[in-house]
Amino acid sequence: MMNPKELIARRVAKELNDGDVVNLGIGLPTMVANYVPKDKDITFQSENGMLGLGPAPVQGQEDFDLTNAGGSPVTMTNGGVFFDSATSFGIIRGGHVDATVLGSLQVDEEGSIANWIIPGKMVPGMGGAMDLLVGAKKVIVAMQHTSGDALKILKKCTLPLTAFKEVNLIVTEYGVMEVTPQGLLLKEIAEGVTVEDIQKITEPTLIISEDLKIMEI
Protein backbone atom coordinates (compact mmCIF):
# COMPACT_ATOMS: atom_id res chain seq x y z
CA MET A 1 0.00 0.00 0.00
CA MET A 2 1.17 3.55 -0.79
CA ASN A 3 2.28 5.71 2.13
CA PRO A 4 -1.08 6.22 3.91
CA LYS A 5 -0.79 9.99 4.19
CA GLU A 6 0.11 10.38 0.50
CA LEU A 7 -2.78 8.14 -0.49
CA ILE A 8 -5.22 10.23 1.55
CA ALA A 9 -3.86 13.52 0.21
CA ARG A 10 -4.03 12.30 -3.41
CA ARG A 11 -7.64 11.18 -3.00
CA VAL A 12 -8.72 14.41 -1.32
CA ALA A 13 -7.13 16.46 -4.12
CA LYS A 14 -9.49 14.76 -6.58
CA GLU A 15 -12.43 15.95 -4.51
CA LEU A 16 -11.67 19.63 -5.17
CA ASN A 17 -13.38 21.45 -8.02
CA ASP A 18 -11.89 23.80 -10.58
CA GLY A 19 -12.22 27.38 -9.29
CA ASP A 20 -12.62 26.42 -5.63
CA VAL A 21 -11.25 28.47 -2.74
CA VAL A 22 -9.94 25.86 -0.30
CA ASN A 23 -8.55 26.01 3.22
CA LEU A 24 -6.16 23.26 4.28
CA GLY A 25 -5.70 22.43 7.94
CA ILE A 26 -2.30 21.78 9.50
CA GLY A 27 -0.48 18.47 9.12
CA LEU A 28 -1.67 15.91 6.58
CA PRO A 29 -4.19 18.25 4.86
CA THR A 30 -1.38 20.57 3.72
CA MET A 31 -0.09 17.70 1.52
CA VAL A 32 -3.23 17.99 -0.62
CA ALA A 33 -1.81 21.07 -2.39
CA ASN A 34 0.97 18.89 -3.84
CA TYR A 35 -1.45 16.61 -5.71
CA VAL A 36 -3.99 18.96 -7.28
CA PRO A 37 -4.37 18.02 -10.97
CA LYS A 38 -2.81 20.59 -13.28
CA ASP A 39 -6.10 21.10 -15.11
CA LYS A 40 -7.73 22.44 -11.92
CA ASP A 41 -7.32 26.04 -10.78
CA ILE A 42 -7.59 25.90 -6.97
CA THR A 43 -6.95 28.93 -4.74
CA PHE A 44 -5.71 27.97 -1.28
CA GLN A 45 -6.47 30.16 1.73
CA SER A 46 -4.76 30.16 5.12
CA GLU A 47 -6.55 31.68 8.11
CA ASN A 48 -3.42 33.53 9.24
CA GLY A 49 -4.00 35.87 6.31
CA MET A 50 -3.09 34.50 2.88
CA LEU A 51 -4.86 33.67 -0.34
CA GLY A 52 -2.94 31.92 -3.11
CA LEU A 53 -0.75 29.34 -1.39
CA GLY A 54 1.29 27.09 -3.67
CA PRO A 55 2.85 23.64 -3.23
CA ALA A 56 5.15 22.93 -0.30
CA PRO A 57 8.61 24.52 -0.75
CA VAL A 58 11.55 22.43 -1.87
CA GLN A 59 13.61 21.27 1.09
CA GLY A 60 16.39 23.78 1.71
CA GLN A 61 14.50 26.61 -0.02
CA GLU A 62 11.99 27.35 2.75
CA ASP A 63 11.30 30.95 3.74
CA PHE A 64 10.47 30.76 7.45
CA ASP A 65 8.90 34.23 7.31
CA LEU A 66 6.27 32.74 4.98
CA THR A 67 4.28 30.15 6.92
CA ASN A 68 0.74 28.81 7.09
CA ALA A 69 -1.47 28.84 10.17
CA GLY A 70 0.34 25.78 11.49
CA GLY A 71 3.74 27.48 11.26
CA SER A 72 4.93 25.35 8.32
CA PRO A 73 6.77 27.06 5.45
CA VAL A 74 4.66 27.58 2.32
CA THR A 75 5.01 29.04 -1.15
CA MET A 76 2.82 31.63 -2.86
CA THR A 77 1.49 31.62 -6.38
CA ASN A 78 1.58 34.64 -8.70
CA GLY A 79 -1.17 36.98 -7.59
CA GLY A 80 -1.21 35.64 -4.04
CA VAL A 81 -2.20 38.22 -1.42
CA PHE A 82 -1.73 38.85 2.29
CA PHE A 83 -4.24 40.42 4.69
CA ASP A 84 -5.06 40.73 8.36
CA SER A 85 -6.88 38.17 10.50
CA ALA A 86 -10.12 40.16 10.49
CA THR A 87 -10.28 39.96 6.69
CA SER A 88 -9.24 36.32 6.72
CA PHE A 89 -12.00 35.29 9.11
CA GLY A 90 -14.43 37.52 7.24
CA ILE A 91 -13.72 35.37 4.17
CA ILE A 92 -14.35 32.20 6.18
CA ARG A 93 -17.41 33.35 8.13
CA GLY A 94 -18.83 35.05 5.06
CA GLY A 95 -19.16 31.71 3.28
CA HIS A 96 -16.48 32.39 0.65
CA VAL A 97 -14.49 29.19 1.28
CA ASP A 98 -15.78 26.39 -0.94
CA ALA A 99 -14.14 23.56 0.97
CA THR A 100 -11.96 22.97 3.99
CA VAL A 101 -9.79 19.91 4.59
CA LEU A 102 -9.09 19.17 8.23
CA GLY A 103 -7.43 16.45 10.24
CA SER A 104 -9.22 15.08 13.26
CA LEU A 105 -8.83 13.13 16.46
CA GLN A 106 -12.36 11.73 16.21
CA VAL A 107 -15.34 11.88 13.83
CA ASP A 108 -18.71 10.29 14.41
CA GLU A 109 -21.49 8.88 12.25
CA GLU A 110 -23.50 12.11 12.50
CA GLY A 111 -20.63 14.18 11.13
CA SER A 112 -19.61 15.71 14.43
CA ILE A 113 -15.88 16.26 14.84
CA ALA A 114 -13.36 16.57 17.67
CA ASN A 115 -9.98 17.83 16.50
CA TRP A 116 -8.56 19.44 19.60
CA ILE A 117 -8.07 18.65 23.28
CA ILE A 118 -6.69 20.47 26.30
CA PRO A 119 -3.88 22.73 25.04
CA GLY A 120 -0.46 21.23 25.62
CA LYS A 121 -1.76 17.69 25.87
CA MET A 122 -2.09 16.41 22.31
CA VAL A 123 -2.43 19.26 19.84
CA PRO A 124 -1.98 23.02 20.45
CA GLY A 125 -5.61 24.01 20.03
CA MET A 126 -8.39 24.29 17.52
CA GLY A 127 -7.06 27.36 15.68
CA GLY A 128 -9.64 28.49 13.14
CA ALA A 129 -11.31 25.08 12.94
CA MET A 130 -14.61 26.16 14.53
CA ASP A 131 -15.02 28.94 11.99
CA LEU A 132 -13.97 26.78 9.08
CA LEU A 133 -16.27 23.91 9.99
CA VAL A 134 -19.29 26.20 10.08
CA GLY A 135 -18.26 28.69 7.40
CA ALA A 136 -16.95 26.44 4.61
CA LYS A 137 -19.45 25.08 2.13
CA LYS A 138 -17.94 21.57 2.25
CA VAL A 139 -15.99 19.91 5.08
CA ILE A 140 -13.62 17.06 4.25
CA VAL A 141 -11.85 15.19 7.04
CA ALA A 142 -8.49 13.77 5.95
CA MET A 143 -6.98 11.49 8.56
CA GLN A 144 -5.52 8.05 9.15
CA HIS A 145 -8.26 5.60 10.03
CA THR A 146 -7.04 4.75 13.54
CA SER A 147 -4.52 6.01 16.05
CA GLY A 148 -2.69 2.82 16.93
CA ASP A 149 -5.32 0.59 18.49
CA ALA A 150 -7.68 3.50 19.18
CA LEU A 151 -10.67 3.94 16.87
CA LYS A 152 -11.19 7.44 15.46
CA ILE A 153 -14.47 6.92 13.57
CA LEU A 154 -17.05 6.44 16.30
CA LYS A 155 -20.79 6.31 16.91
CA LYS A 156 -20.36 9.38 19.13
CA CYS A 157 -17.23 11.46 19.70
CA THR A 158 -15.93 11.20 23.26
CA LEU A 159 -13.57 14.20 23.10
CA PRO A 160 -14.83 17.81 23.24
CA LEU A 161 -16.55 18.68 19.97
CA THR A 162 -15.16 21.26 17.62
CA ALA A 163 -18.40 21.25 15.62
CA PHE A 164 -21.71 19.36 15.59
CA LYS A 165 -22.87 17.62 12.41
CA GLU A 166 -20.72 19.64 10.00
CA VAL A 167 -18.55 17.00 8.29
CA ASN A 168 -19.56 15.98 4.75
CA LEU A 169 -16.86 13.50 3.75
CA ILE A 170 -14.21 11.37 5.51
CA VAL A 171 -11.14 10.16 3.61
CA THR A 172 -8.74 7.67 5.20
CA GLU A 173 -6.17 5.23 3.85
CA TYR A 174 -8.91 2.56 3.96
CA GLY A 175 -11.75 4.28 2.18
CA VAL A 176 -14.02 7.22 1.44
CA MET A 177 -17.15 7.68 3.56
CA GLU A 178 -19.92 10.21 3.03
CA VAL A 179 -21.89 11.45 6.03
CA THR A 180 -25.60 10.94 5.31
CA PRO A 181 -28.72 11.31 7.50
CA GLN A 182 -28.79 7.50 7.70
CA GLY A 183 -25.11 7.15 8.74
CA LEU A 184 -21.74 6.69 7.05
CA LEU A 185 -21.98 5.60 3.43
CA LEU A 186 -18.87 3.72 2.29
CA LYS A 187 -18.41 4.84 -1.32
CA GLU A 188 -14.84 3.83 -2.08
CA ILE A 189 -12.40 1.35 -0.60
CA ALA A 190 -8.62 1.17 -0.91
CA GLU A 191 -7.11 -1.43 -3.19
CA GLY A 192 -6.40 -4.64 -1.27
CA VAL A 193 -8.78 -3.73 1.57
CA THR A 194 -12.05 -5.59 2.15
CA VAL A 195 -15.30 -4.25 3.56
CA GLU A 196 -14.75 -6.52 6.55
CA ASP A 197 -11.29 -4.99 7.10
CA ILE A 198 -12.61 -1.44 7.25
CA GLN A 199 -15.67 -2.36 9.35
CA LYS A 200 -13.43 -3.96 12.01
CA ILE A 201 -11.75 -0.60 12.65
CA THR A 202 -14.91 1.53 12.38
CA GLU A 203 -17.30 1.66 15.34
CA PRO A 204 -20.55 2.58 13.54
CA THR A 205 -22.00 0.09 11.10
CA LEU A 206 -21.12 1.29 7.63
CA ILE A 207 -23.72 1.55 4.89
CA ILE A 208 -22.19 -0.01 1.81
CA SER A 209 -22.82 1.83 -1.44
CA GLU A 210 -24.41 -0.22 -4.19
CA ASP A 211 -21.77 1.39 -6.41
CA LEU A 212 -18.76 0.70 -4.16
CA LYS A 213 -15.53 1.46 -6.02
CA ILE A 214 -11.79 1.17 -5.55
CA MET A 215 -10.37 4.52 -4.33
CA GLU A 216 -9.33 6.72 -7.23
CA ILE A 217 -5.96 8.38 -6.60
XYZ file of C-alpha atoms in Angstrom:
217
model
C 0.000 0.000 0.000
C 1.170 3.549 -0.790
C 2.282 5.707 2.132
C -1.079 6.216 3.906
C -0.785 9.989 4.185
C 0.109 10.378 0.503
C -2.784 8.136 -0.495
C -5.219 10.225 1.550
C -3.860 13.525 0.208
C -4.025 12.297 -3.408
C -7.638 11.182 -2.999
C -8.722 14.409 -1.324
C -7.132 16.455 -4.122
C -9.490 14.761 -6.581
C -12.432 15.948 -4.505
C -11.672 19.629 -5.166
C -13.376 21.447 -8.025
C -11.891 23.804 -10.583
C -12.220 27.378 -9.291
C -12.615 26.419 -5.633
C -11.249 28.466 -2.742
C -9.943 25.862 -0.296
C -8.545 26.012 3.223
C -6.155 23.255 4.277
C -5.700 22.427 7.945
C -2.302 21.778 9.495
C -0.483 18.473 9.120
C -1.670 15.912 6.577
C -4.191 18.245 4.858
C -1.384 20.569 3.720
C -0.091 17.700 1.519
C -3.227 17.994 -0.624
C -1.806 21.067 -2.394
C 0.972 18.887 -3.836
C -1.447 16.608 -5.707
C -3.991 18.960 -7.277
C -4.372 18.022 -10.974
C -2.809 20.594 -13.278
C -6.098 21.099 -15.106
C -7.725 22.442 -11.923
C -7.316 26.036 -10.776
C -7.586 25.905 -6.969
C -6.950 28.932 -4.737
C -5.712 27.967 -1.282
C -6.471 30.161 1.730
C -4.758 30.163 5.122
C -6.547 31.680 8.113
C -3.423 33.526 9.243
C -4.002 35.866 6.309
C -3.088 34.498 2.884
C -4.861 33.666 -0.345
C -2.944 31.918 -3.114
C -0.752 29.343 -1.389
C 1.294 27.093 -3.670
C 2.854 23.643 -3.231
C 5.153 22.929 -0.302
C 8.613 24.521 -0.745
C 11.548 22.431 -1.872
C 13.609 21.271 1.094
C 16.392 23.778 1.711
C 14.502 26.607 -0.022
C 11.988 27.346 2.746
C 11.300 30.953 3.743
C 10.474 30.762 7.448
C 8.898 34.232 7.313
C 6.274 32.738 4.979
C 4.277 30.151 6.916
C 0.743 28.812 7.088
C -1.469 28.837 10.169
C 0.341 25.780 11.495
C 3.737 27.483 11.259
C 4.929 25.348 8.323
C 6.766 27.062 5.451
C 4.664 27.576 2.318
C 5.012 29.037 -1.152
C 2.824 31.630 -2.858
C 1.488 31.618 -6.382
C 1.583 34.637 -8.704
C -1.167 36.982 -7.586
C -1.208 35.637 -4.039
C -2.204 38.216 -1.420
C -1.732 38.846 2.292
C -4.242 40.422 4.686
C -5.059 40.735 8.361
C -6.883 38.169 10.496
C -10.123 40.162 10.489
C -10.282 39.960 6.692
C -9.236 36.322 6.725
C -12.002 35.293 9.111
C -14.427 37.524 7.239
C -13.722 35.369 4.169
C -14.346 32.205 6.184
C -17.406 33.347 8.132
C -18.830 35.050 5.063
C -19.155 31.707 3.279
C -16.475 32.390 0.649
C -14.486 29.190 1.279
C -15.781 26.393 -0.939
C -14.140 23.563 0.972
C -11.956 22.970 3.989
C -9.794 19.907 4.588
C -9.087 19.173 8.230
C -7.427 16.446 10.238
C -9.218 15.082 13.259
C -8.833 13.128 16.463
C -12.360 11.727 16.215
C -15.335 11.879 13.829
C -18.712 10.286 14.410
C -21.485 8.883 12.249
C -23.496 12.108 12.504
C -20.629 14.180 11.135
C -19.605 15.713 14.426
C -15.885 16.262 14.838
C -13.362 16.571 17.668
C -9.983 17.829 16.498
C -8.557 19.436 19.597
C -8.071 18.652 23.283
C -6.691 20.466 26.298
C -3.875 22.735 25.041
C -0.464 21.229 25.617
C -1.765 17.691 25.875
C -2.087 16.406 22.310
C -2.425 19.264 19.837
C -1.977 23.018 20.447
C -5.613 24.012 20.033
C -8.389 24.289 17.521
C -7.058 27.357 15.684
C -9.643 28.489 13.143
C -11.312 25.078 12.940
C -14.611 26.157 14.526
C -15.022 28.944 11.994
C -13.975 26.777 9.079
C -16.267 23.909 9.995
C -19.288 26.201 10.077
C -18.264 28.692 7.397
C -16.952 26.438 4.615
C -19.452 25.077 2.130
C -17.944 21.568 2.251
C -15.992 19.909 5.080
C -13.617 17.062 4.254
C -11.853 15.186 7.044
C -8.493 13.770 5.951
C -6.984 11.491 8.559
C -5.515 8.053 9.152
C -8.261 5.603 10.025
C -7.041 4.754 13.538
C -4.516 6.011 16.050
C -2.690 2.821 16.932
C -5.319 0.586 18.492
C -7.680 3.499 19.182
C -10.666 3.936 16.869
C -11.191 7.437 15.456
C -14.466 6.917 13.572
C -17.049 6.440 16.301
C -20.794 6.312 16.905
C -20.363 9.377 19.134
C -17.233 11.458 19.704
C -15.931 11.203 23.255
C -13.572 14.196 23.105
C -14.831 17.810 23.241
C -16.554 18.678 19.974
C -15.161 21.265 17.621
C -18.398 21.250 15.624
C -21.706 19.359 15.593
C -22.866 17.619 12.412
C -20.724 19.641 10.004
C -18.554 17.001 8.290
C -19.557 15.976 4.754
C -16.856 13.501 3.754
C -14.212 11.366 5.509
C -11.145 10.158 3.606
C -8.737 7.672 5.196
C -6.170 5.225 3.847
C -8.908 2.557 3.964
C -11.747 4.283 2.182
C -14.018 7.216 1.438
C -17.153 7.681 3.559
C -19.924 10.212 3.026
C -21.892 11.449 6.028
C -25.601 10.942 5.311
C -28.717 11.309 7.499
C -28.786 7.502 7.703
C -25.115 7.149 8.744
C -21.739 6.695 7.054
C -21.978 5.604 3.434
C -18.867 3.720 2.288
C -18.406 4.842 -1.321
C -14.835 3.828 -2.082
C -12.403 1.346 -0.597
C -8.619 1.170 -0.912
C -7.112 -1.433 -3.192
C -6.397 -4.641 -1.272
C -8.784 -3.725 1.568
C -12.055 -5.590 2.145
C -15.303 -4.248 3.556
C -14.755 -6.520 6.546
C -11.294 -4.988 7.103
C -12.614 -1.438 7.255
C -15.666 -2.363 9.350
C -13.431 -3.960 12.005
C -11.747 -0.603 12.648
C -14.906 1.532 12.381
C -17.300 1.665 15.336
C -20.550 2.584 13.536
C -21.997 0.086 11.096
C -21.121 1.290 7.631
C -23.718 1.555 4.895
C -22.195 -0.009 1.810
C -22.818 1.832 -1.440
C -24.413 -0.224 -4.192
C -21.771 1.386 -6.414
C -18.760 0.697 -4.160
C -15.526 1.460 -6.022
C -11.788 1.168 -5.546
C -10.371 4.518 -4.334
C -9.330 6.724 -7.226
C -5.964 8.384 -6.601
